[in-house]
Coordinates of C-alpha atoms in Angstrom, one line a residue:
X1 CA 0.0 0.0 0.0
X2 CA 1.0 3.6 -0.7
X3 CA 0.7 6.3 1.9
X4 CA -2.3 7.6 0.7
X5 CA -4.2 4.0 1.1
X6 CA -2.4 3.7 4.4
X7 CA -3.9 6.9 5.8
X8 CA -7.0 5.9 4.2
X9 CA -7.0 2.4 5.9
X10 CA -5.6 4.3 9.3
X11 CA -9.0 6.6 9.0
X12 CA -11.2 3.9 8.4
X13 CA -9.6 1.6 11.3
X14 CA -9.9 4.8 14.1
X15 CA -13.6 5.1 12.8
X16 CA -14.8 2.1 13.7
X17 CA -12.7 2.0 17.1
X18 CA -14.6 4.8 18.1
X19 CA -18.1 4.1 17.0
X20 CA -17.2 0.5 18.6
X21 CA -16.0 2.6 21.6
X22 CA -19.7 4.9 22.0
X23 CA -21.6 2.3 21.1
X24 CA -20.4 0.4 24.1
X25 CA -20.4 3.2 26.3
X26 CA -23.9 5.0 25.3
X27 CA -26.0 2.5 22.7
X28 CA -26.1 3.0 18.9
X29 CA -29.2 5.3 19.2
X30 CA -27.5 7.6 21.4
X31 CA -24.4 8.0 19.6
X32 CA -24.5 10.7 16.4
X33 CA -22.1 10.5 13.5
X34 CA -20.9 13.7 14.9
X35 CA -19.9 12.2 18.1
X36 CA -18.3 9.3 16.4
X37 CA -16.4 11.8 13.9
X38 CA -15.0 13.9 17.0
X39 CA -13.8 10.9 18.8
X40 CA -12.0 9.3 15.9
X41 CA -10.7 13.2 14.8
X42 CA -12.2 12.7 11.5
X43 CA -14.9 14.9 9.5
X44 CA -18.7 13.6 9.4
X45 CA -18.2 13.7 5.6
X46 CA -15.3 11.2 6.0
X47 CA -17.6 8.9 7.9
X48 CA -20.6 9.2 5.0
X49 CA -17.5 8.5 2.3
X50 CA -16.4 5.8 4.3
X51 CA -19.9 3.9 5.4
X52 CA -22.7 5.8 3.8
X53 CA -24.6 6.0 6.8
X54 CA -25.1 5.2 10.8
X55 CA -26.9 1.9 10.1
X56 CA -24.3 0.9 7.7
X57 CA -21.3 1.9 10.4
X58 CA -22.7 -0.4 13.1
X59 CA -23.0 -2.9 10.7
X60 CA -19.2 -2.9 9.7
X61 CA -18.4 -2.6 13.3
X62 CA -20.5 -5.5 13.9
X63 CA -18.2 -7.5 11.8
X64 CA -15.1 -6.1 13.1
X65 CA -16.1 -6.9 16.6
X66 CA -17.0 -10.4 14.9
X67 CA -13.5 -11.3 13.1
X68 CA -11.9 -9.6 16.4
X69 CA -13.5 -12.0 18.5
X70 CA -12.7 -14.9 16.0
X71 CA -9.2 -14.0 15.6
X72 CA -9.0 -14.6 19.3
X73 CA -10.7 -17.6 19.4
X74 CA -8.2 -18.7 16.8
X75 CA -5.5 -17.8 18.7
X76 CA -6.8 -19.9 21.3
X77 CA -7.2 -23.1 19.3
X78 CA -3.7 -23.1 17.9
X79 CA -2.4 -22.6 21.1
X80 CA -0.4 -25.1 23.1
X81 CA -3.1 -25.5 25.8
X82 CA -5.4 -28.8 27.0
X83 CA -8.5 -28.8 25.4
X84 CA -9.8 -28.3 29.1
X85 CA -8.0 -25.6 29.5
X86 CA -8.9 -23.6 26.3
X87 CA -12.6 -24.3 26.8
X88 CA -12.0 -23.0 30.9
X89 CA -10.8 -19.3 28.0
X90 CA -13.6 -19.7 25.4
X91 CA -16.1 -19.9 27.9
X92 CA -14.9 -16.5 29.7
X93 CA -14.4 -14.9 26.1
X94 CA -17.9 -15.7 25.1
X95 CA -19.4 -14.6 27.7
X96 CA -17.3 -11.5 27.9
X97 CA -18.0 -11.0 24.1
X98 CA -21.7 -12.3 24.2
X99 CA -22.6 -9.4 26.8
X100 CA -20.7 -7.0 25.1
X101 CA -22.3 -7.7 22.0
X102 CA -26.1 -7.5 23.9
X103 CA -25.3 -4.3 25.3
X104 CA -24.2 -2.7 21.6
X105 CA -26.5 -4.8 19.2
X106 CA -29.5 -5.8 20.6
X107 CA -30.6 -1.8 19.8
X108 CA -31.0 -2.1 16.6
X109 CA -32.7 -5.7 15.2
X110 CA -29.5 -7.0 13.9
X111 CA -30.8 -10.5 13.4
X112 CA -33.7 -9.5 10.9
X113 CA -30.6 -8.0 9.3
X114 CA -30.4 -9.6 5.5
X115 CA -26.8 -8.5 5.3
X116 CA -26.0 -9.9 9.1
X117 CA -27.9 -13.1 8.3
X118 CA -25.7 -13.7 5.3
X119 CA -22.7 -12.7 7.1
X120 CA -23.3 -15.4 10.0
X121 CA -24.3 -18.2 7.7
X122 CA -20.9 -17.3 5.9
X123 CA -18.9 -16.8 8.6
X124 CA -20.9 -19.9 10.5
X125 CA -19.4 -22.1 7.6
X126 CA -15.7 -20.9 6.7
X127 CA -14.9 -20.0 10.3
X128 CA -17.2 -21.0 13.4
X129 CA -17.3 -24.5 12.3
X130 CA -13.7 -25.2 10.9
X131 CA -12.4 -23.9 14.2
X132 CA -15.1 -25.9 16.6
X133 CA -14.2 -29.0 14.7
X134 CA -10.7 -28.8 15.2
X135 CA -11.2 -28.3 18.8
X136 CA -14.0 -31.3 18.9
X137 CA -11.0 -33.8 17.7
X138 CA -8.4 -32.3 19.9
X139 CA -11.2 -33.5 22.8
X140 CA -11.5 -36.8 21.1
X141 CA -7.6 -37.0 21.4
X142 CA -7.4 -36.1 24.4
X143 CA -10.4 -38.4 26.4
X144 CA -12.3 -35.2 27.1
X145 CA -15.1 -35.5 24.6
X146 CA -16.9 -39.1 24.2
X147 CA -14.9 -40.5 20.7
X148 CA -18.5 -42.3 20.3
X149 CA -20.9 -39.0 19.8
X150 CA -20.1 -37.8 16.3
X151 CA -18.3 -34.3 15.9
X152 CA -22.0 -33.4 13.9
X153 CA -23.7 -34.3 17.3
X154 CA -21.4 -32.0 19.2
X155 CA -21.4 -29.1 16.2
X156 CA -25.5 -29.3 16.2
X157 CA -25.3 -29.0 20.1
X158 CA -22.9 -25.9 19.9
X159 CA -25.9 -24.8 16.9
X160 CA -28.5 -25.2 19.4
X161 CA -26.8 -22.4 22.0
X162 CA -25.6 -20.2 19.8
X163 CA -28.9 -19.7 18.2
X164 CA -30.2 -19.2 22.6
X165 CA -27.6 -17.0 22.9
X166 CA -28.6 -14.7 19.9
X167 CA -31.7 -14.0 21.7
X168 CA -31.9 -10.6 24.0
X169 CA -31.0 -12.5 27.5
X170 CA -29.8 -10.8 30.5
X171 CA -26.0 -11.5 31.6
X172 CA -27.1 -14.3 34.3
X173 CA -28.8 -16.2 31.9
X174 CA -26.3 -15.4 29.3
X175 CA -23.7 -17.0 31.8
X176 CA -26.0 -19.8 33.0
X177 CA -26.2 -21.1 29.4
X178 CA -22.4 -20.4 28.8
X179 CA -21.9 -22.7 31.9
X180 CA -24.3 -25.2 31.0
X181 CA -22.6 -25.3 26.7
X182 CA -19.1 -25.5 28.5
X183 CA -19.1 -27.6 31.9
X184 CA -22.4 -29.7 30.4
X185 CA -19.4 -31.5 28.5
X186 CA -17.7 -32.3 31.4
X187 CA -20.5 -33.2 33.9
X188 CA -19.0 -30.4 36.0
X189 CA -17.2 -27.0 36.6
X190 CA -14.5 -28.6 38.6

């Protein structure tokens, strides 16, 4: 990249930092473009070059929160830890993530969303499920995970809380189900 795309890319980066940082702090509906554009000491005219509108902004923040997230969770699976232990880091990181996400999101009906929809079922295939199956056979491998329930069982299982969790639930039951998903496996937190 030249300097000009660099900046560009820079601009664009420190937008969405700061709408992600608002939106946290205050809720999408409470946050204006001009807010946003001060924060990230950009012009509001930069912001409609860059996303065309508010709806569109929380949308591409969506998926950078998303492929942050991920990128973590990837991180996580490559590592060097027990599958124990890296299930111990998911389940703090989606919980963390999941009520971070319900505090920002759940605003605006993100799930009625075609553009969202298509970028879960995309992102459901090429990432979520790639990444849980290599973590299902490291379980396997390890005597963690019953060899004789099919990884398919264990992926429609993971399915079925995700699609709970998607749902606007407050933080205890948000962390009830992450329990159940994580130390159900095990037959206990211990």
């Amino acid at each position: 990249m030249n300097g000009f795309e660099l900046r560009r890319e820079k601009k664009k980066k420190d937008i969405l930092q700061a709408a992600l940082q608002l939106f946290s702090m205050h809720g999408i509906k409470n946050v204006s473009i001009a807010e946003i554009a001060e924060k990230a000491n950009v012009s509001q005219v930069s912001i409609y070059n860059f996303f065309e509108s508010k709806e569109n902004l929380a949308r591409q923040a969506f998926f950078k929160m998303m492929d942050d997230i991920m990128s973590h969770l990837d991180e996580l699976v490559e590592s060097d830890l027990s599958f124990r232990e890296k299930v111990t880091q998911m389940r703090s990181v989606s919980i963390e993530s999941g009520n971070h996400f319900n505090d920002i999101f759940n605003q605006i009906d993100f799930i009625k969303d075609p553009q969202i929809l298509k970028f879960l079922d995309e992102y459901g295939k090429n990432r979520s499920i790639p990444l849980f199956m290599k973590l299902i056979e490291q379980g396997k491998r390890e005597g963690s995970l019953d060899k004789n329930i099919s990884s398919e069982s264990v992926l429609i299982y993971i399915n079925a809380i995700s699609k709970a969790l998607q749902s606007n639930l407050s933080k205890k039951v948000r962390g009830d189900l992450g329990d159940l998903f994580f130390y159900g496996l095990f037959g206990s937190s211990d």
